[in-house]
């Protein structure tokens, strides 16, 4: 829940400043996409996937923010979803939930924010 609130607030106040309808559209689009894809990968609870979607979008919009994971190593924001995915796999969780959120985040980035400059 902490990640969802933190990164939603940051996106709404930063990348989507003055564009609340676009932010709502991105959330609805991502939620719908998660709902449609969930039965194909046998996921019943989509809260974690929604959180990963928002973390993924935030990381893509804040490419140069430096982060640290548990004080062990440093990385930039686009790698945050991958670091969290690796950590949850090390703890024994299935990667399906996290990967579904990252797939939805990729579509949300392209749909709501436009294709990346380097593509």
JSON list of N, CA, C and O in Angstrom, two decimals, residues 5-7 25 27 41 48 67-68 78 87 90 93 100-101 105-106 108-109 116 118:
[
{"chain": "A", "resi": 5, "resn": "UNK", "atom": "N", "xyz": [0.61, 4.39, -2.82]},
{"chain": "A", "resi": 5, "resn": "UNK", "atom": "CA", "xyz": [0.32, 5.78, -2.46]},
{"chain": "A", "resi": 5, "resn": "UNK", "atom": "C", "xyz": [1.49, 6.68, -2.83]},
{"chain": "A", "resi": 5, "resn": "UNK", "atom": "O", "xyz": [1.31, 7.75, -3.42]},
{"chain": "A", "resi": 6, "resn": "UNK", "atom": "N", "xyz": [2.69, 6.26, -2.49]},
{"chain": "A", "resi": 6, "resn": "UNK", "atom": "CA", "xyz": [3.87, 7.09, -2.75]},
{"chain": "A", "resi": 6, "resn": "UNK", "atom": "C", "xyz": [4.07, 7.37, -4.23]},
{"chain": "A", "resi": 6, "resn": "UNK", "atom": "O", "xyz": [4.25, 8.52, -4.64]},
{"chain": "A", "resi": 7, "resn": "UNK", "atom": "N", "xyz": [4.03, 6.34, -5.04]},
{"chain": "A", "resi": 7, "resn": "UNK", "atom": "CA", "xyz": [4.32, 6.52, -6.46]},
{"chain": "A", "resi": 7, "resn": "UNK", "atom": "C", "xyz": [3.13, 7.12, -7.23]},
{"chain": "A", "resi": 7, "resn": "UNK", "atom": "O", "xyz": [3.34, 7.84, -8.20]},
{"chain": "A", "resi": 25, "resn": "UNK", "atom": "N", "xyz": [-7.32, 8.14, -16.55]},
{"chain": "A", "resi": 25, "resn": "UNK", "atom": "CA", "xyz": [-7.40, 7.27, -17.72]},
{"chain": "A", "resi": 25, "resn": "UNK", "atom": "C", "xyz": [-6.32, 6.19, -17.68]},
{"chain": "A", "resi": 25, "resn": "UNK", "atom": "O", "xyz": [-6.58, 5.03, -17.99]},
{"chain": "A", "resi": 27, "resn": "UNK", "atom": "N", "xyz": [-4.90, 4.93, -14.98]},
{"chain": "A", "resi": 27, "resn": "UNK", "atom": "CA", "xyz": [-5.28, 3.97, -13.94]},
{"chain": "A", "resi": 27, "resn": "UNK", "atom": "C", "xyz": [-6.39, 3.05, -14.43]},
{"chain": "A", "resi": 27, "resn": "UNK", "atom": "O", "xyz": [-6.35, 1.84, -14.20]},
{"chain": "A", "resi": 41, "resn": "UNK", "atom": "N", "xyz": [-3.30, -16.00, -16.40]},
{"chain": "A", "resi": 41, "resn": "UNK", "atom": "CA", "xyz": [-2.14, -16.40, -15.59]},
{"chain": "A", "resi": 41, "resn": "UNK", "atom": "C", "xyz": [-2.56, -16.84, -14.19]},
{"chain": "A", "resi": 41, "resn": "UNK", "atom": "O", "xyz": [-1.74, -16.98, -13.32]},
{"chain": "A", "resi": 48, "resn": "UNK", "atom": "N", "xyz": [-1.18, -6.31, -5.82]},
{"chain": "A", "resi": 48, "resn": "UNK", "atom": "CA", "xyz": [0.28, -6.28, -6.01]},
{"chain": "A", "resi": 48, "resn": "UNK", "atom": "C", "xyz": [0.64, -5.94, -7.46]},
{"chain": "A", "resi": 48, "resn": "UNK", "atom": "O", "xyz": [1.61, -5.22, -7.70]},
{"chain": "A", "resi": 67, "resn": "UNK", "atom": "N", "xyz": [18.54, 5.31, -6.45]},
{"chain": "A", "resi": 67, "resn": "UNK", "atom": "CA", "xyz": [17.93, 4.62, -5.32]},
{"chain": "A", "resi": 67, "resn": "UNK", "atom": "C", "xyz": [18.92, 3.64, -4.72]},
{"chain": "A", "resi": 67, "resn": "UNK", "atom": "O", "xyz": [19.91, 3.27, -5.35]},
{"chain": "A", "resi": 68, "resn": "UNK", "atom": "N", "xyz": [18.64, 3.21, -3.51]},
{"chain": "A", "resi": 68, "resn": "UNK", "atom": "CA", "xyz": [19.46, 2.21, -2.85]},
{"chain": "A", "resi": 68, "resn": "UNK", "atom": "C", "xyz": [18.54, 1.15, -2.27]},
{"chain": "A", "resi": 68, "resn": "UNK", "atom": "O", "xyz": [17.52, 1.47, -1.68]},
{"chain": "A", "resi": 78, "resn": "UNK", "atom": "N", "xyz": [14.58, 3.22, -13.15]},
{"chain": "A", "resi": 78, "resn": "UNK", "atom": "CA", "xyz": [13.99, 2.23, -14.05]},
{"chain": "A", "resi": 78, "resn": "UNK", "atom": "C", "xyz": [14.23, 0.78, -13.64]},
{"chain": "A", "resi": 78, "resn": "UNK", "atom": "O", "xyz": [13.51, -0.12, -14.05]},
{"chain": "A", "resi": 87, "resn": "UNK", "atom": "N", "xyz": [13.91, -9.57, -5.44]},
{"chain": "A", "resi": 87, "resn": "UNK", "atom": "CA", "xyz": [13.79, -9.73, -4.00]},
{"chain": "A", "resi": 87, "resn": "UNK", "atom": "C", "xyz": [12.60, -10.63, -3.64]},
{"chain": "A", "resi": 87, "resn": "UNK", "atom": "O", "xyz": [12.72, -11.51, -2.79]},
{"chain": "A", "resi": 90, "resn": "UNK", "atom": "N", "xyz": [13.46, -14.19, -4.42]},
{"chain": "A", "resi": 90, "resn": "UNK", "atom": "CA", "xyz": [14.36, -14.74, -3.40]},
{"chain": "A", "resi": 90, "resn": "UNK", "atom": "C", "xyz": [13.61, -15.11, -2.13]},
{"chain": "A", "resi": 90, "resn": "UNK", "atom": "O", "xyz": [14.01, -16.03, -1.42]},
{"chain": "A", "resi": 93, "resn": "UNK", "atom": "N", "xyz": [8.28, -15.99, -3.56]},
{"chain": "A", "resi": 93, "resn": "UNK", "atom": "CA", "xyz": [7.03, -15.63, -4.23]},
{"chain": "A", "resi": 93, "resn": "UNK", "atom": "C", "xyz": [7.09, -15.98, -5.71]},
{"chain": "A", "resi": 93, "resn": "UNK", "atom": "O", "xyz": [8.16, -16.06, -6.30]},
{"chain": "A", "resi": 100, "resn": "UNK", "atom": "N", "xyz": [3.12, -9.44, -14.31]},
{"chain": "A", "resi": 100, "resn": "UNK", "atom": "CA", "xyz": [1.86, -8.95, -14.88]},
{"chain": "A", "resi": 100, "resn": "UNK", "atom": "C", "xyz": [1.75, -7.43, -14.68]},
{"chain": "A", "resi": 100, "resn": "UNK", "atom": "O", "xyz": [1.36, -6.71, -15.60]},
{"chain": "A", "resi": 101, "resn": "UNK", "atom": "N", "xyz": [2.14, -6.96, -13.51]},
{"chain": "A", "resi": 101, "resn": "UNK", "atom": "CA", "xyz": [2.12, -5.51, -13.26]},
{"chain": "A", "resi": 101, "resn": "UNK", "atom": "C", "xyz": [3.10, -4.77, -14.14]},
{"chain": "A", "resi": 101, "resn": "UNK", "atom": "O", "xyz": [2.82, -3.67, -14.62]},
{"chain": "A", "resi": 105, "resn": "UNK", "atom": "N", "xyz": [2.27, -2.00, -16.84]},
{"chain": "A", "resi": 105, "resn": "UNK", "atom": "CA", "xyz": [2.99, -0.72, -16.75]},
{"chain": "A", "resi": 105, "resn": "UNK", "atom": "C", "xyz": [3.60, -0.32, -18.08]},
{"chain": "A", "resi": 105, "resn": "UNK", "atom": "O", "xyz": [3.61, 0.86, -18.44]},
{"chain": "A", "resi": 106, "resn": "UNK", "atom": "N", "xyz": [4.12, -1.29, -18.80]},
{"chain": "A", "resi": 106, "resn": "UNK", "atom": "CA", "xyz": [4.70, -1.00, -20.12]},
{"chain": "A", "resi": 106, "resn": "UNK", "atom": "C", "xyz": [3.63, -0.45, -21.06]},
{"chain": "A", "resi": 106, "resn": "UNK", "atom": "O", "xyz": [3.84, 0.55, -21.74]},
{"chain": "A", "resi": 108, "resn": "UNK", "atom": "N", "xyz": [0.85, 0.98, -20.19]},
{"chain": "A", "resi": 108, "resn": "UNK", "atom": "CA", "xyz": [0.41, 2.29, -19.68]},
{"chain": "A", "resi": 108, "resn": "UNK", "atom": "C", "xyz": [1.39, 3.39, -20.06]},
{"chain": "A", "resi": 108, "resn": "UNK", "atom": "O", "xyz": [0.98, 4.50, -20.38]},
{"chain": "A", "resi": 109, "resn": "UNK", "atom": "N", "xyz": [2.68, 3.09, -20.01]},
{"chain": "A", "resi": 109, "resn": "UNK", "atom": "CA", "xyz": [3.68, 4.09, -20.40]},
{"chain": "A", "resi": 109, "resn": "UNK", "atom": "C", "xyz": [3.49, 4.50, -21.85]},
{"chain": "A", "resi": 109, "resn": "UNK", "atom": "O", "xyz": [3.51, 5.68, -22.18]},
{"chain": "A", "resi": 116, "resn": "UNK", "atom": "N", "xyz": [8.56, 5.91, -25.65]},
{"chain": "A", "resi": 116, "resn": "UNK", "atom": "CA", "xyz": [9.85, 6.47, -25.24]},
{"chain": "A", "resi": 116, "resn": "UNK", "atom": "C", "xyz": [10.60, 7.07, -26.41]},
{"chain": "A", "resi": 116, "resn": "UNK", "atom": "O", "xyz": [10.44, 6.64, -27.56]},
{"chain": "A", "resi": 118, "resn": "UNK", "atom": "N", "xyz": [13.68, 6.83, -27.29]},
{"chain": "A", "resi": 118, "resn": "UNK", "atom": "CA", "xyz": [14.68, 5.99, -27.93]},
{"chain": "A", "resi": 118, "resn": "UNK", "atom": "C", "xyz": [14.09, 4.88, -28.80]},
{"chain": "A", "resi": 118, "resn": "UNK", "atom": "O", "xyz": [14.84, 4.14, -29.41]}
]
